[in-house]
Every structure is written in C-alpha cells, then in structure tokens.
Coordinates of C-alpha atoms in Angstrom, one line a residue:
M4 CA 118.4 85.5 140.5
K5 CA 118.5 82.6 142.9
R6 CA 118.0 84.8 145.9
I7 CA 115.1 86.6 144.2
S8 CA 113.4 83.3 143.2
I9 CA 113.6 81.9 146.7
T10 CA 112.4 85.1 148.3
F11 CA 109.4 85.3 145.9
S12 CA 108.6 81.7 146.6
L13 CA 108.7 82.3 150.4
L14 CA 106.3 85.3 150.0
L15 CA 103.9 83.2 148.0
T16 CA 104.0 80.4 150.7
L17 CA 103.4 82.8 153.6
T18 CA 100.6 84.7 151.8
F19 CA 98.9 81.4 151.0
T20 CA 99.2 80.3 154.6
V21 CA 97.5 83.5 155.8
F22 CA 94.5 83.2 153.4
A23 CA 94.2 79.5 153.7
Q24 CA 93.4 79.8 157.4
E25 CA 91.0 82.7 157.1
N26 CA 87.4 82.2 158.2
P27 CA 85.2 82.7 155.1
K28 CA 82.8 84.7 157.3
T29 CA 85.4 87.3 158.1
K30 CA 86.8 87.6 154.6
W31 CA 85.1 90.9 153.8
F32 CA 86.4 92.4 157.1
S33 CA 90.0 91.3 156.4
H34 CA 89.7 92.8 152.9
D35 CA 88.0 96.1 153.6
R36 CA 90.3 97.2 156.4
F37 CA 88.8 100.7 156.9
G38 CA 85.5 101.8 158.3
M39 CA 83.6 104.6 160.0
F40 CA 82.5 104.6 163.7
I41 CA 79.7 107.1 164.5
H42 CA 79.1 108.2 168.1
W43 CA 75.9 110.1 168.1
G44 CA 73.3 110.1 170.8
L45 CA 71.6 112.2 173.5
Y46 CA 75.0 113.4 174.7
S47 CA 75.5 115.1 171.4
G48 CA 73.0 117.7 172.5
A49 CA 75.2 118.7 175.4
E50 CA 78.4 119.2 173.4
G51 CA 80.6 118.4 176.3
L52 CA 79.1 121.0 178.7
W53 CA 76.6 120.6 181.5
K54 CA 75.2 124.0 182.8
G55 CA 78.4 125.6 181.8
E56 CA 80.6 123.0 183.4
K57 CA 83.1 120.9 181.5
L58 CA 83.3 117.1 182.0
R59 CA 84.7 116.3 185.4
Y60 CA 87.6 114.1 186.3
I61 CA 89.8 114.9 183.4
N62 CA 88.0 112.6 181.0
N63 CA 86.8 114.7 178.1
Y64 CA 84.7 112.0 176.4
A65 CA 81.5 113.8 175.7
E66 CA 79.4 110.6 175.7
W67 CA 80.3 110.1 179.4
L68 CA 78.8 113.4 180.5
R69 CA 75.8 112.0 182.4
Y70 CA 78.0 109.8 184.6
R71 CA 80.9 112.2 185.0
N72 CA 78.8 115.2 185.9
R73 CA 76.2 113.3 187.9
V74 CA 73.3 114.3 185.8
S75 CA 69.8 113.0 186.7
K76 CA 67.9 110.8 184.3
D77 CA 65.1 113.4 183.9
E78 CA 67.4 116.3 183.3
Y79 CA 69.6 114.3 180.9
G80 CA 66.5 113.5 178.9
E81 CA 65.8 117.2 178.4
L82 CA 68.8 117.2 175.9
A83 CA 66.5 115.6 173.4
K84 CA 64.9 119.0 172.8
R85 CA 68.1 120.3 171.3
F86 CA 68.0 118.0 168.3
V87 CA 67.3 119.7 165.0
W88 CA 65.2 117.0 163.2
D89 CA 64.6 118.9 160.0
Q90 CA 68.4 119.0 159.4
I91 CA 69.5 115.5 160.5
N92 CA 70.2 113.3 157.4
P93 CA 71.9 110.0 158.0
E94 CA 72.5 109.6 154.3
E95 CA 75.1 112.4 154.5
W96 CA 77.1 110.3 157.0
V97 CA 77.1 107.4 154.6
L98 CA 78.2 109.6 151.7
L99 CA 81.0 111.0 153.8
A100 CA 82.2 107.5 154.6
K101 CA 82.0 106.5 151.0
K102 CA 84.0 109.6 149.9
A103 CA 86.6 108.7 152.5
G104 CA 87.1 105.2 151.1
M105 CA 85.5 103.5 154.0
K106 CA 83.7 100.2 153.5
Y107 CA 81.5 99.8 156.5
I108 CA 79.8 101.9 159.2
I109 CA 79.4 101.1 162.9
M110 CA 76.6 103.1 164.5
T111 CA 76.1 103.6 168.3
T112 CA 72.6 102.3 168.8
K113 CA 72.8 102.4 172.7
H114 CA 75.7 103.8 174.5
H115 CA 76.4 103.6 178.3
D116 CA 73.7 106.2 179.0
G117 CA 71.1 103.6 178.1
V118 CA 69.3 105.7 175.5
A119 CA 68.2 103.7 172.4
I120 CA 68.8 105.6 169.2
W121 CA 66.2 103.6 167.3
D122 CA 62.4 103.5 168.0
T123 CA 62.6 100.7 170.4
K124 CA 59.5 99.1 171.8
I125 CA 61.4 98.1 175.0
G126 CA 60.7 100.9 177.5
N127 CA 60.4 104.6 176.8
Y128 CA 64.0 105.6 177.0
S129 CA 64.8 106.3 173.4
L130 CA 65.8 109.4 171.5
S131 CA 62.7 109.4 169.4
K132 CA 60.3 109.2 172.4
L133 CA 62.3 111.7 174.5
S134 CA 62.3 114.2 171.6
G135 CA 58.7 113.6 170.5
S136 CA 59.9 112.7 167.0
N137 CA 58.5 109.8 165.0
R138 CA 61.8 109.2 163.2
D139 CA 63.9 106.1 163.5
I140 CA 67.5 107.2 162.7
I141 CA 68.7 103.6 162.6
K142 CA 66.1 102.7 160.0
E143 CA 67.1 105.7 157.8
L144 CA 70.8 104.8 158.2
A145 CA 70.2 101.2 157.2
A146 CA 68.3 102.3 154.1
A147 CA 71.1 104.7 153.1
C148 CA 73.7 102.0 153.6
K149 CA 71.8 99.6 151.4
K150 CA 71.4 102.3 148.8
H151 CA 75.1 103.1 148.7
N152 CA 76.4 99.6 149.1
M153 CA 77.8 100.3 152.6
K154 CA 78.0 97.5 155.2
L155 CA 76.3 98.4 158.5
G156 CA 77.2 97.3 162.0
F157 CA 75.8 98.2 165.4
Y158 CA 77.5 99.3 168.6
Y159 CA 75.5 98.2 171.6
S160 CA 76.6 98.8 175.3
H161 CA 75.6 95.6 177.0
W162 CA 77.6 95.6 180.2
I163 CA 77.0 99.2 181.3
D164 CA 73.7 101.0 181.3
W165 CA 73.1 104.1 183.4
E166 CA 69.4 104.1 182.9
H167 CA 68.3 100.6 184.1
P168 CA 68.3 100.3 187.9
Y169 CA 69.8 96.8 187.8
A170 CA 72.5 97.3 185.1
W171 CA 76.2 97.8 185.8
D172 CA 77.1 101.3 186.9
H173 CA 80.6 102.2 188.1
N174 CA 79.1 104.0 191.1
Q175 CA 78.4 100.5 192.4
E176 CA 82.2 100.1 193.1
L177 CA 81.6 102.5 195.9
T178 CA 77.9 102.0 196.8
G179 CA 77.6 98.2 196.5
H180 CA 76.8 95.8 193.6
V181 CA 73.5 94.7 192.2
T182 CA 72.9 91.0 192.8
D183 CA 73.3 88.4 190.0
T184 CA 69.5 88.0 190.0
Q185 CA 68.9 91.7 189.5
Y186 CA 71.5 92.0 186.8
N187 CA 70.0 89.1 185.0
Q188 CA 66.6 90.9 185.1
Y189 CA 68.2 93.8 183.3
W190 CA 69.8 91.3 180.8
Q191 CA 66.5 89.5 180.0
E192 CA 64.2 92.5 180.0
K193 CA 66.4 95.0 178.1
V194 CA 69.5 93.6 176.6
M195 CA 68.2 90.5 174.9
P196 CA 64.9 92.1 173.6
Q197 CA 66.7 95.2 172.2
L198 CA 69.3 93.1 170.5
R199 CA 66.5 91.0 169.0
E200 CA 65.0 94.2 167.6
L201 CA 68.3 95.4 166.1
L202 CA 68.9 92.0 164.5
T203 CA 65.4 91.6 163.1
N204 CA 64.2 95.0 161.9
Y205 CA 67.0 96.6 159.9
G206 CA 68.1 94.1 157.2
D207 CA 71.5 92.5 157.0
I208 CA 73.8 93.5 159.8
A209 CA 77.5 93.0 159.1
L210 CA 78.7 93.1 162.6
M211 CA 77.8 93.6 166.3
W212 CA 80.3 95.7 168.2
F213 CA 80.1 95.4 172.0
D214 CA 82.0 97.4 174.5
M215 CA 83.3 95.6 177.6
W216 CA 87.1 96.2 178.2
I217 CA 87.6 93.5 180.8
P218 CA 87.1 89.7 180.6
Y219 CA 83.7 88.5 181.7
Q220 CA 85.3 86.8 184.7
K221 CA 86.2 90.2 186.2
S222 CA 82.7 91.6 185.7
I223 CA 79.2 90.9 186.9
I224 CA 78.3 89.2 183.5
K225 CA 78.1 85.5 183.4
K226 CA 79.4 83.4 180.5
E227 CA 76.0 81.9 180.0
Q228 CA 74.6 85.4 179.3
L229 CA 77.2 86.1 176.7
E230 CA 76.6 82.8 175.1
Q231 CA 72.9 83.7 174.9
V232 CA 73.9 86.8 172.9
V233 CA 76.1 84.7 170.6
E234 CA 73.3 82.2 170.0
L235 CA 70.8 85.0 169.2
I236 CA 73.1 86.6 166.7
H237 CA 74.0 83.3 165.0
T238 CA 70.3 82.4 164.8
L239 CA 69.0 85.8 163.5
Q240 CA 72.0 87.0 161.5
P241 CA 74.3 84.0 160.7
N242 CA 76.8 86.1 158.7
C243 CA 77.0 88.9 161.4
L244 CA 80.5 89.2 163.0
I245 CA 81.0 89.6 166.7
N246 CA 83.9 91.6 168.3
S247 CA 86.0 90.5 171.3
R248 CA 84.6 93.3 173.5
L249 CA 81.6 91.1 174.1
G250 CA 83.8 89.7 176.8
L251 CA 84.7 86.3 175.5
P252 CA 88.2 85.3 174.2
T253 CA 88.7 85.5 170.4
D254 CA 87.9 82.2 168.8
E255 CA 86.1 80.9 165.7
K256 CA 83.1 79.7 167.7
N257 CA 82.0 82.8 169.5
I258 CA 84.2 85.8 168.5
D259 CA 85.1 86.7 164.9
F260 CA 87.6 89.6 165.3
E261 CA 89.6 91.1 168.1
T262 CA 89.1 94.8 169.0
F263 CA 92.1 96.6 170.6
G264 CA 91.8 99.3 173.2
D265 CA 90.7 102.8 172.1
N266 CA 93.4 104.3 169.9
Q267 CA 95.7 101.4 170.6
F268 CA 97.5 100.3 167.4
G269 CA 99.3 97.2 166.5
T270 CA 103.0 96.5 167.2
S271 CA 103.4 93.0 165.7
Y272 CA 101.7 90.8 163.2
I273 CA 98.5 89.0 164.3
Q274 CA 97.1 86.3 162.1
H275 CA 93.4 86.4 163.2
P276 CA 91.2 89.4 162.2
W277 CA 91.6 92.5 164.4
E278 CA 91.0 96.2 164.4
T279 CA 91.7 99.5 166.2
P280 CA 88.8 101.7 167.1
G281 CA 90.2 105.3 166.9
T282 CA 89.2 108.9 166.9
I283 CA 90.0 111.9 164.8
A284 CA 89.5 114.1 167.9
H285 CA 90.0 113.2 171.5
S286 CA 86.3 112.7 172.4
W287 CA 84.1 110.1 170.6
G288 CA 80.9 112.0 171.0
Y289 CA 80.8 115.7 169.8
N290 CA 82.6 118.0 172.2
G291 CA 82.4 121.7 171.4
Q292 CA 85.5 122.3 173.5
E293 CA 87.6 119.9 171.5
N294 CA 91.2 120.9 170.8
E295 CA 93.0 117.6 170.2
W296 CA 92.6 116.9 166.5
K297 CA 94.8 114.3 164.9
S298 CA 96.5 115.3 161.7
T299 CA 95.8 113.6 158.4
S300 CA 99.3 112.2 158.3
Q301 CA 98.8 110.7 161.8
I302 CA 95.6 109.0 160.6
F303 CA 97.4 107.7 157.5
N304 CA 100.2 106.3 159.5
S305 CA 97.9 104.5 161.8
L306 CA 95.9 103.0 159.0
I307 CA 98.9 101.8 157.0
S308 CA 100.7 100.5 160.0
N309 CA 97.8 98.4 161.1
V310 CA 97.2 97.0 157.6
S311 CA 100.9 96.1 157.4
L312 CA 100.3 94.0 160.6
N313 CA 97.2 92.3 159.2
G314 CA 94.8 94.7 161.0
G315 CA 92.1 97.2 160.3
F316 CA 91.1 100.7 161.4
T317 CA 87.7 101.9 162.4
L318 CA 87.8 105.7 162.6
N319 CA 85.2 107.7 164.6
I320 CA 83.3 110.8 163.8
G321 CA 81.0 112.6 166.4
P322 CA 78.2 114.6 164.6
R323 CA 76.4 117.4 166.3
A324 CA 72.8 117.3 167.5
D325 CA 71.8 118.7 164.1
G326 CA 73.6 115.8 162.3
T327 CA 76.4 118.0 160.9
V328 CA 80.0 116.7 161.1
P329 CA 82.8 119.1 162.3
Y330 CA 84.9 120.6 159.6
E331 CA 88.1 119.1 161.1
S332 CA 86.7 115.6 160.6
V333 CA 85.3 116.2 157.1
S334 CA 88.6 117.7 155.8
R335 CA 90.7 114.8 157.1
L336 CA 88.3 112.2 155.7
E337 CA 88.3 113.9 152.3
D338 CA 92.1 114.0 152.2
I339 CA 92.2 110.3 153.0
G340 CA 89.6 109.5 150.4
K341 CA 91.5 111.2 147.7
W342 CA 94.6 109.2 148.5
L343 CA 92.7 105.9 148.7
N344 CA 91.0 106.6 145.4
K345 CA 94.4 106.5 143.7
H346 CA 96.2 104.0 146.0
G347 CA 93.5 101.9 147.5
E348 CA 95.1 98.6 146.3
S349 CA 97.7 99.1 149.0
I350 CA 94.9 98.9 151.7
Y351 CA 92.0 96.9 150.4
G352 CA 92.7 93.2 150.4
A353 CA 96.3 93.8 151.5
T354 CA 97.8 91.8 154.4
G355 CA 101.0 91.9 156.2
L356 CA 103.5 89.1 156.4
D357 CA 104.9 87.7 159.6
L358 CA 108.5 88.3 158.6
R359 CA 111.3 88.9 161.1
A360 CA 114.8 90.2 160.4
T361 CA 117.3 87.5 160.8
S362 CA 121.1 87.4 160.4
M363 CA 122.4 85.4 157.5
I364 CA 125.5 83.3 157.6
G365 CA 126.8 82.9 154.1
G366 CA 124.9 83.5 150.9
I367 CA 122.0 81.7 149.3

C-alpha cells in the first residue's frame, strides 16, 4: 500500500505541474488534441495531373503542381472552370469532422500557389474571381463551424507565393533572389492586407497556421515582418493561437504552439503545446493517382502516441473540386469517430507524464 500511495502522490504532483504552467489561451488546444486539416484549392481541379503528366520530381503533393510542372499563371487559372459549385457544401466537411470526433478545423485559405480561397479584395487572384462564382467558401465554412460548435483556424502561406512577382519562389535559388525591398512590397501589399481580411470578416478565429519550415534567419523574411503579423493577430483576434511555422521560436510572447514537420510524430514528452500535421493519404491536396493510404490502425497509433507525449494530431483531408471527400478518408474518419465516441476520455483533456524508467535499489 505504501508503494501505491507514493506512486499516486507522485502522479498527482506531476499532473498538477503540467497544468499549473499551462497558458490559459492554449487550454482548449491542449484539451481537444484532435482536429481536421483541409487542403482544398485551385490545385484540386487538376487532381495531380497536368495535361496527362504526373507531378514531376518524385514529389506527389498535388498542391505543388504549378511549381513542379512549371505551369503558367494563366493556364493554372483555367482550373477554376472545373469546380462544380452547385455540389460544393462546406457544411459537409464540418459534419464529417464532428462525426470523426475532431474539435477544430484548419482550412487552407491561401496555399503556395497564391490563390485566395475567399472573396479577397486584394487583387484578382482568388478562386471566386477566377471561376466567376460569387460564393465565398470561407464565409460558408465559418458559418457552418459556428452552427456546429466547431473551432475554425486558417492556414495561410506567408513565405511562399508563386503568384506575386516579389514573393519567395524556390526558382530564385537558381535565378537570383528578389531584394529585401521588393519582398517587403509583397508583404505590405498582399500578406498584411489579406491577413487583416481573414482576421476581420469571419468571426472568431481559433488559430492561424503558417507554413515556413526553416527559421526566419535562413529565409528572406525579416523578424520585424513576422512581429508585424503577431501584432496584427493580437490586436484583431486576441485569443487566436499562432503556430511555430510562422518562423519565430516557440515562446509565450509570439508563438502559442509548436508544429512538427509533416507526418513527424513525437518521440519524447514535451511540456509546451505541440501538434503533428499529418495525412491520411500521401498527398495533402486531392490526387487522383493516390495509392498510399494509411490504415485506421496507423492513424489511431499516431494519435494515441502523440497524446501520451502531451501532443495533438491535426489530420488532413483533400476534397475534390466538387467538394466530395474520397471514400478512403471518410471510412477511416468514421472508424475513428466510433472509437472516440466510446473512449474519448482517453484523448480529450488527457496529457502524458514526463516519467522515465529508473532502476530501483531496495524497496520503498
């Protein structure tokens, strides 16, 4: 009994330590653990093929098609004609997430191709303008999330933009870099105004998810530009979380949670909030040639393992241009949802403990 008593006391002490140091702003994120990523954009209309050719250079990420296959801006824009607007219903994505036991959704508002998914007033390069539709998918998604009590976050590609002439493009590693002054022009005339739109026009935003996988010191971005983004978010959406792929180190002042690499899972306990962005398939955007689907058991293992190490899991779907989600994704999410409906207490609000195996000399 003495051993049990001491062990139980130790667990209580460690648990209290974890929660006592938690930032109140991130409490919901540390509790919910499981969310949905949605990669849906102009690239969804190509389905991983360009004029019969698969994506080049081995990378089968469908959302990289314009860059990989060297597609011109005008030709790429023609993909907007493939969207079936009378079938697209963002509420179905929200209902699927809810059925899967997910607690938040992160939607790609602008990926590296530079195409805004919402009806932006900054330039003409948006899905609605290219397709001639008057619909604002982000507005509809925000309304559906509010209706079904689902937290909403936005993905925004700030570092890379293949549309703007002065944004970062990896071709520049070969052809020469834009100047700091030119890059700042892109930043001030596209990034900041578009972020202001997203943070102003769609209600409460739970988190902003940025996508730079190197520290800002190794990129063209300046610290002052990133701090400008942080200030904007803190001013317009004080409760909105910011992920570490903004480019700044994880701290309580600027960054609220750490984002690991794509499909990179935890190996040890981490005290601050963190997550893995992962896929059910290989590609993030819809790829009609996809043949690398993870099993339900693989996904379960990833989720449970991360939670045991105090982390979360944001699992991606890639809808088609008509808004439908592939059967392989739906079936796995439904299986996960059935399990979480019965055993959700093992995920929601759960946290790992930083315990290590030690040798014991003598008894207690």
